[in-house]
């Protein structure tokens, strides 16, 4: 009887011990699962924050490198007289021009420069005349920075004029200064040497 009771007690103790181990193992697994979930949540939050920061940086970079447009300083006018009034300077041209044209454009940068453009039927510039206030000797206001095979310093009605072009029959730029003004003649189609010098000696 005592032996039988002892066996029962030992069996009960073993059962309790096994149950405790199982409970401990289950609790450990639960803690590990909880820790894993927490770690996953932290990683996901960190990745989300990094993506938001990258998106914000890209947006700021795009805004920082945006193209800045410069306003056109020129204004067009219906008549040469209106353009002259806006520029504050008058331009005297010969009554008969030594070329044919179909369109005349009157422009000005207010209080700075006057520009008169003559175009042919194809839209090419036969001649562009400019006059601007200037205190610099030999200032070139033509805006033509192309390189030509011929560059000369010539006299035109006692004016020292620089002319540039590709041949004696095709000069594209004439520029000079005098009496507080700078002048230029440019031609897309080209003007003969005699023609461009004649114009430089007349316009005022």
PDB file of C-alpha atoms in Angstrom:
ATOM      1  CA  UNK A   1       0.000   0.000   0.000  1.00  0.00           C
ATOM      2  CA  UNK A   2       2.766   2.432   0.918  1.00  0.00           C
ATOM      3  CA  UNK A   3       4.611   1.424  -2.237  1.00  0.00           C
ATOM      4  CA  UNK A   4       1.515   2.028  -4.347  1.00  0.00           C
ATOM      5  CA  UNK A   5       0.990   5.465  -2.753  1.00  0.00           C
ATOM      6  CA  UNK A   6       4.647   6.365  -3.373  1.00  0.00           C
ATOM      7  CA  UNK A   7       4.349   5.481  -7.058  1.00  0.00           C
ATOM      8  CA  UNK A   8       1.258   7.693  -7.377  1.00  0.00           C
ATOM      9  CA  UNK A   9       3.060  10.599  -5.700  1.00  0.00           C
ATOM     10  CA  UNK A  10       6.079  10.287  -8.001  1.00  0.00           C
ATOM     11  CA  UNK A  11       3.829  10.161 -11.071  1.00  0.00           C
ATOM     12  CA  UNK A  12       1.971  13.244  -9.902  1.00  0.00           C
ATOM     13  CA  UNK A  13       5.239  15.138  -9.347  1.00  0.00           C
ATOM     14  CA  UNK A  14       6.504  14.225 -12.812  1.00  0.00           C
ATOM     15  CA  UNK A  15       3.221  15.372 -14.358  1.00  0.00           C
ATOM     16  CA  UNK A  16       3.382  18.714 -12.549  1.00  0.00           C
ATOM     17  CA  UNK A  17       7.021  19.205 -13.612  1.00  0.00           C
ATOM     18  CA  UNK A  18       6.220  18.469 -17.260  1.00  0.00           C
ATOM     19  CA  UNK A  19       3.251  20.829 -17.183  1.00  0.00           C
ATOM     20  CA  UNK A  20       5.483  23.570 -15.767  1.00  0.00           C
ATOM     21  CA  UNK A  21       8.068  23.076 -18.487  1.00  0.00           C
ATOM     22  CA  UNK A  22       5.407  23.209 -21.191  1.00  0.00           C
ATOM     23  CA  UNK A  23       3.925  26.376 -19.691  1.00  0.00           C
ATOM     24  CA  UNK A  24       7.359  27.982 -19.477  1.00  0.00           C
ATOM     25  CA  UNK A  25       8.148  27.026 -23.081  1.00  0.00           C
ATOM     26  CA  UNK A  26       4.821  28.423 -24.262  1.00  0.00           C
ATOM     27  CA  UNK A  27       5.412  31.687 -22.384  1.00  0.00           C
ATOM     28  CA  UNK A  28       8.910  31.966 -23.899  1.00  0.00           C
ATOM     29  CA  UNK A  29       7.543  31.401 -27.398  1.00  0.00           C
ATOM     30  CA  UNK A  30       4.854  34.018 -26.764  1.00  0.00           C
ATOM     31  CA  UNK A  31       7.473  36.538 -25.620  1.00  0.00           C
ATOM     32  CA  UNK A  32       9.593  35.821 -28.687  1.00  0.00           C
ATOM     33  CA  UNK A  33       6.606  36.272 -30.991  1.00  0.00           C
ATOM     34  CA  UNK A  34       5.784  39.573 -29.296  1.00  0.00           C
ATOM     35  CA  UNK A  35       9.386  40.777 -29.600  1.00  0.00           C
ATOM     36  CA  UNK A  36       9.462  39.799 -33.292  1.00  0.00           C
ATOM     37  CA  UNK A  37       6.250  41.730 -33.954  1.00  0.00           C
ATOM     38  CA  UNK A  38       7.640  44.781 -32.149  1.00  0.00           C
ATOM     39  CA  UNK A  39      10.900  44.616 -34.107  1.00  0.00           C
ATOM     40  CA  UNK A  40       8.983  44.286 -37.413  1.00  0.00           C
ATOM     41  CA  UNK A  41       6.817  47.273 -36.498  1.00  0.00           C
ATOM     42  CA  UNK A  42       9.890  49.407 -35.693  1.00  0.00           C
ATOM     43  CA  UNK A  43      11.565  48.445 -38.987  1.00  0.00           C
ATOM     44  CA  UNK A  44       8.417  49.233 -40.974  1.00  0.00           C
ATOM     45  CA  UNK A  45       8.069  52.636 -39.256  1.00  0.00           C
ATOM     46  CA  UNK A  46      11.750  53.428 -39.934  1.00  0.00           C
ATOM     47  CA  UNK A  47      11.458  52.479 -43.615  1.00  0.00           C
ATOM     48  CA  UNK A  48       8.289  54.556 -44.001  1.00  0.00           C
ATOM     49  CA  UNK A  49       9.962  57.592 -42.417  1.00  0.00           C
ATOM     50  CA  UNK A  50      13.004  57.186 -44.699  1.00  0.00           C
ATOM     51  CA  UNK A  51      10.760  57.040 -47.789  1.00  0.00           C
ATOM     52  CA  UNK A  52       8.921  60.178 -46.688  1.00  0.00           C
ATOM     53  CA  UNK A  53      12.235  61.984 -46.132  1.00  0.00           C
ATOM     54  CA  UNK A  54      13.504  60.920 -49.576  1.00  0.00           C
ATOM     55  CA  UNK A  55      10.273  62.107 -51.191  1.00  0.00           C
ATOM     56  CA  UNK A  56      10.506  65.456 -49.394  1.00  0.00           C
ATOM     57  CA  UNK A  57      14.161  65.880 -50.387  1.00  0.00           C
ATOM     58  CA  UNK A  58      13.367  65.102 -54.033  1.00  0.00           C
ATOM     59  CA  UNK A  59      10.557  67.635 -54.008  1.00  0.00           C
ATOM     60  CA  UNK A  60      12.796  70.311 -52.486  1.00  0.00           C
ATOM     61  CA  UNK A  61      15.530  69.511 -54.991  1.00  0.00           C
ATOM     62  CA  UNK A  62      13.090  69.876 -57.888  1.00  0.00           C
ATOM     63  CA  UNK A  63      11.894  73.202 -56.558  1.00  0.00           C
ATOM     64  CA  UNK A  64      15.455  74.373 -55.990  1.00  0.00           C
ATOM     65  CA  UNK A  65      16.517  73.632 -59.580  1.00  0.00           C
ATOM     66  CA  UNK A  66      13.435  75.102 -61.226  1.00  0.00           C
ATOM     67  CA  UNK A  67      13.968  77.102 -64.424  1.00  0.00           C
ATOM     68  CA  UNK A  68      13.914  80.848 -63.917  1.00  0.00           C
ATOM     69  CA  UNK A  69      12.483  82.664 -66.909  1.00  0.00           C
ATOM     70  CA  UNK A  70      13.839  86.084 -67.771  1.00  0.00           C
ATOM     71  CA  UNK A  71      11.252  88.590 -68.927  1.00  0.00           C
ATOM     72  CA  UNK A  72      11.576  89.935 -72.473  1.00  0.00           C
ATOM     73  CA  UNK A  73      12.716  93.583 -72.165  1.00  0.00           C
ATOM     74  CA  UNK A  74      11.523  94.513 -75.664  1.00  0.00           C
ATOM     75  CA  UNK A  75       8.150  96.062 -76.467  1.00  0.00           C
ATOM     76  CA  UNK A  76       6.635  96.313 -79.955  1.00  0.00           C
ATOM     77  CA  UNK A  77       4.954  99.472 -81.227  1.00  0.00           C
ATOM     78  CA  UNK A  78       2.665 100.302 -84.119  1.00  0.00           C
ATOM     79  CA  UNK A  79       4.923 103.053 -85.451  1.00  0.00           C
ATOM     80  CA  UNK A  80       8.561 104.072 -85.391  1.00  0.00           C
ATOM     81  CA  UNK A  81       7.603 107.310 -83.686  1.00  0.00           C
ATOM     82  CA  UNK A  82       5.984 105.452 -80.777  1.00  0.00           C
ATOM     83  CA  UNK A  83       9.062 103.251 -80.410  1.00  0.00           C
ATOM     84  CA  UNK A  84      11.299 106.319 -80.453  1.00  0.00           C
ATOM     85  CA  UNK A  85       9.239 107.973 -77.725  1.00  0.00           C
ATOM     86  CA  UNK A  86       9.499 104.861 -75.584  1.00  0.00           C
ATOM     87  CA  UNK A  87      13.255 104.546 -76.093  1.00  0.00           C
ATOM     88  CA  UNK A  88      13.868 108.249 -75.648  1.00  0.00           C
ATOM     89  CA  UNK A  89      15.929 108.399 -78.840  1.00  0.00           C
ATOM     90  CA  UNK A  90      15.069 109.084 -82.489  1.00  0.00           C
ATOM     91  CA  UNK A  91      16.636 107.297 -85.463  1.00  0.00           C
ATOM     92  CA  UNK A  92      17.061 109.014 -88.816  1.00  0.00           C
ATOM     93  CA  UNK A  93      16.948 106.607 -91.756  1.00  0.00           C
ATOM     94  CA  UNK A  94      17.288 107.365 -95.483  1.00  0.00           C
ATOM     95  CA  UNK A  95      14.001 108.054 -97.269  1.00  0.00           C
ATOM     96  CA  UNK A  96      14.828 105.371 -99.822  1.00  0.00           C
ATOM     97  CA  UNK A  97      16.324 102.188 -98.426  1.00  0.00           C
ATOM     98  CA  UNK A  98      18.818 100.264-100.586  1.00  0.00           C
ATOM     99  CA  UNK A  99      16.941  96.979-100.176  1.00  0.00           C
ATOM    100  CA  UNK A 100      13.432  95.599-100.525  1.00  0.00           C
ATOM    101  CA  UNK A 101      11.332  94.461 -97.592  1.00  0.00           C
ATOM    102  CA  UNK A 102       7.772  93.447 -96.773  1.00  0.00           C
ATOM    103  CA  UNK A 103       7.600  93.904 -92.990  1.00  0.00           C
ATOM    104  CA  UNK A 104       8.797  96.628 -90.651  1.00  0.00           C
ATOM    105  CA  UNK A 105       8.953  96.022 -86.901  1.00  0.00           C
ATOM    106  CA  UNK A 106       9.320  98.878 -84.410  1.00  0.00           C
ATOM    107  CA  UNK A 107      10.654  97.927 -80.988  1.00  0.00           C
ATOM    108  CA  UNK A 108      12.217  99.498 -77.931  1.00  0.00           C
ATOM    109  CA  UNK A 109      13.607  98.798 -74.509  1.00  0.00           C
ATOM    110  CA  UNK A 110      12.054 101.747 -72.663  1.00  0.00           C
ATOM    111  CA  UNK A 111      14.546 104.525 -71.936  1.00  0.00           C
ATOM    112  CA  UNK A 112      17.437 102.407 -73.244  1.00  0.00           C
ATOM    113  CA  UNK A 113      17.409 101.263 -76.852  1.00  0.00           C
ATOM    114  CA  UNK A 114      15.523 101.671 -80.145  1.00  0.00           C
ATOM    115  CA  UNK A 115      15.337  98.897 -82.746  1.00  0.00           C
ATOM    116  CA  UNK A 116      13.887  98.939 -86.268  1.00  0.00           C
ATOM    117  CA  UNK A 117      13.750  95.641 -88.179  1.00  0.00           C
ATOM    118  CA  UNK A 118      13.060  95.082 -91.879  1.00  0.00           C
ATOM    119  CA  UNK A 119      12.143  91.574 -93.053  1.00  0.00           C
ATOM    120  CA  UNK A 120      11.702  90.086 -96.514  1.00  0.00           C
ATOM    121  CA  UNK A 121       8.789  87.925 -97.683  1.00  0.00           C
ATOM    122  CA  UNK A 122      10.375  84.795 -96.174  1.00  0.00           C
ATOM    123  CA  UNK A 123      10.715  86.362 -92.716  1.00  0.00           C
ATOM    124  CA  UNK A 124      14.495  86.804 -92.889  1.00  0.00           C
ATOM    125  CA  UNK A 125      15.994  90.032 -91.585  1.00  0.00           C
ATOM    126  CA  UNK A 126      17.287  92.214 -94.377  1.00  0.00           C
ATOM    127  CA  UNK A 127      18.398  94.862 -91.902  1.00  0.00           C
ATOM    128  CA  UNK A 128      18.157  95.578 -88.191  1.00  0.00           C
ATOM    129  CA  UNK A 129      19.033  99.065 -86.941  1.00  0.00           C
ATOM    130  CA  UNK A 130      19.772  99.795 -83.309  1.00  0.00           C
ATOM    131  CA  UNK A 131      20.472 102.967 -81.372  1.00  0.00           C
ATOM    132  CA  UNK A 132      21.140 103.166 -77.638  1.00  0.00           C
ATOM    133  CA  UNK A 133      22.511 105.556 -75.059  1.00  0.00           C
ATOM    134  CA  UNK A 134      26.195 104.857 -74.468  1.00  0.00           C
ATOM    135  CA  UNK A 135      29.167 106.431 -72.766  1.00  0.00           C
ATOM    136  CA  UNK A 136      31.599 103.712 -73.857  1.00  0.00           C
ATOM    137  CA  UNK A 137      33.817 104.179 -76.876  1.00  0.00           C
ATOM    138  CA  UNK A 138      33.394 101.471 -79.537  1.00  0.00           C
ATOM    139  CA  UNK A 139      30.560  99.746 -77.645  1.00  0.00           C
ATOM    140  CA  UNK A 140      28.979  97.031 -79.782  1.00  0.00           C
ATOM    141  CA  UNK A 141      25.206  96.798 -79.270  1.00  0.00           C
ATOM    142  CA  UNK A 142      24.543  94.583 -82.307  1.00  0.00           C
ATOM    143  CA  UNK A 143      24.029  91.420 -80.261  1.00  0.00           C
ATOM    144  CA  UNK A 144      25.742  89.469 -83.061  1.00  0.00           C
ATOM    145  CA  UNK A 145      28.591  87.395 -81.609  1.00  0.00           C
ATOM    146  CA  UNK A 146      29.196  85.194 -84.647  1.00  0.00           C
ATOM    147  CA  UNK A 147      32.714  84.848 -86.019  1.00  0.00           C
ATOM    148  CA  UNK A 148      33.197  86.098 -89.574  1.00  0.00           C
ATOM    149  CA  UNK A 149      36.091  85.735 -91.964  1.00  0.00           C
ATOM    150  CA  UNK A 150      36.380  89.496 -92.557  1.00  0.00           C
ATOM    151  CA  UNK A 151      36.591  92.269 -89.945  1.00  0.00           C
ATOM    152  CA  UNK A 152      37.452  95.809 -91.008  1.00  0.00           C
ATOM    153  CA  UNK A 153      37.705  99.286 -89.508  1.00  0.00           C
ATOM    154  CA  UNK A 154      36.354 101.680 -92.118  1.00  0.00           C
ATOM    155  CA  UNK A 155      35.441 105.368 -92.491  1.00  0.00           C
ATOM    156  CA  UNK A 156      31.821 106.310 -93.213  1.00  0.00           C
ATOM    157  CA  UNK A 157      31.078 110.044 -93.269  1.00  0.00           C
ATOM    158  CA  UNK A 158      33.887 110.710 -90.782  1.00  0.00           C
ATOM    159  CA  UNK A 159      32.705 107.879 -88.530  1.00  0.00           C
ATOM    160  CA  UNK A 160      34.948 105.005 -87.570  1.00  0.00           C
ATOM    161  CA  UNK A 161      32.855 101.932 -88.302  1.00  0.00           C
ATOM    162  CA  UNK A 162      33.683  98.290 -87.747  1.00  0.00           C
ATOM    163  CA  UNK A 163      32.156  95.929 -90.306  1.00  0.00           C
ATOM    164  CA  UNK A 164      32.140  92.122 -90.186  1.00  0.00           C
ATOM    165  CA  UNK A 165      31.144  89.616 -92.828  1.00  0.00           C
ATOM    166  CA  UNK A 166      32.082  86.713 -95.073  1.00  0.00           C
ATOM    167  CA  UNK A 167      32.763  88.566 -98.329  1.00  0.00           C
ATOM    168  CA  UNK A 168      32.655  92.050 -99.896  1.00  0.00           C
ATOM    169  CA  UNK A 169      29.128  91.253-101.038  1.00  0.00           C
ATOM    170  CA  UNK A 170      27.923  89.868 -97.731  1.00  0.00           C
ATOM    171  CA  UNK A 171      28.539  91.904 -94.590  1.00  0.00           C
ATOM    172  CA  UNK A 172      26.370  91.103 -91.591  1.00  0.00           C
ATOM    173  CA  UNK A 173      27.403  93.628 -88.912  1.00  0.00           C
ATOM    174  CA  UNK A 174      28.346  97.298 -88.705  1.00  0.00           C
ATOM    175  CA  UNK A 175      28.830  99.055 -85.361  1.00  0.00           C
ATOM    176  CA  UNK A 176      30.080 102.450 -84.180  1.00  0.00           C
ATOM    177  CA  UNK A 177      29.620 105.086 -81.468  1.00  0.00           C
ATOM    178  CA  UNK A 178      29.294 108.853 -81.391  1.00  0.00           C
ATOM    179  CA  UNK A 179      27.705 111.793 -79.578  1.00  0.00           C
ATOM    180  CA  UNK A 180      26.669 109.718 -76.572  1.00  0.00           C
ATOM    181  CA  UNK A 181      25.087 106.929 -78.593  1.00  0.00           C
ATOM    182  CA  UNK A 182      25.982 103.480 -79.876  1.00  0.00           C
ATOM    183  CA  UNK A 183      24.692 102.283 -83.255  1.00  0.00           C
ATOM    184  CA  UNK A 184      24.566  99.022 -85.123  1.00  0.00           C
ATOM    185  CA  UNK A 185      23.330  97.528 -88.372  1.00  0.00           C
ATOM    186  CA  UNK A 186      22.914  93.765 -88.720  1.00  0.00           C
ATOM    187  CA  UNK A 187      21.669  91.739 -91.669  1.00  0.00           C
ATOM    188  CA  UNK A 188      20.751  88.080 -91.789  1.00  0.00           C
ATOM    189  CA  UNK A 189      20.771  88.015 -95.588  1.00  0.00           C
ATOM    190  CA  UNK A 190      23.943  90.116 -95.883  1.00  0.00           C
ATOM    191  CA  UNK A 191      24.639  93.563 -97.364  1.00  0.00           C
ATOM    192  CA  UNK A 192      27.336  94.635 -99.786  1.00  0.00           C
ATOM    193  CA  UNK A 193      30.248  96.597 -98.319  1.00  0.00           C
ATOM    194  CA  UNK A 194      29.265  99.759-100.164  1.00  0.00           C
ATOM    195  CA  UNK A 195      25.659  99.464 -99.011  1.00  0.00           C
ATOM    196  CA  UNK A 196      26.349  98.885 -95.325  1.00  0.00           C
ATOM    197  CA  UNK A 197      28.914 101.713 -95.202  1.00  0.00           C
ATOM    198  CA  UNK A 198      26.506 104.066 -96.960  1.00  0.00           C
ATOM    199  CA  UNK A 199      23.842 103.310 -94.356  1.00  0.00           C
ATOM    200  CA  UNK A 200      26.327 103.752 -91.497  1.00  0.00           C
ATOM    201  CA  UNK A 201      27.237 107.177 -92.844  1.00  0.00           C
ATOM    202  CA  UNK A 202      23.619 108.339 -93.093  1.00  0.00           C
ATOM    203  CA  UNK A 203      21.653 107.085 -90.125  1.00  0.00           C
ATOM    204  CA  UNK A 204      21.724 109.229 -87.030  1.00  0.00           C
TER     205      UNK A 204
END
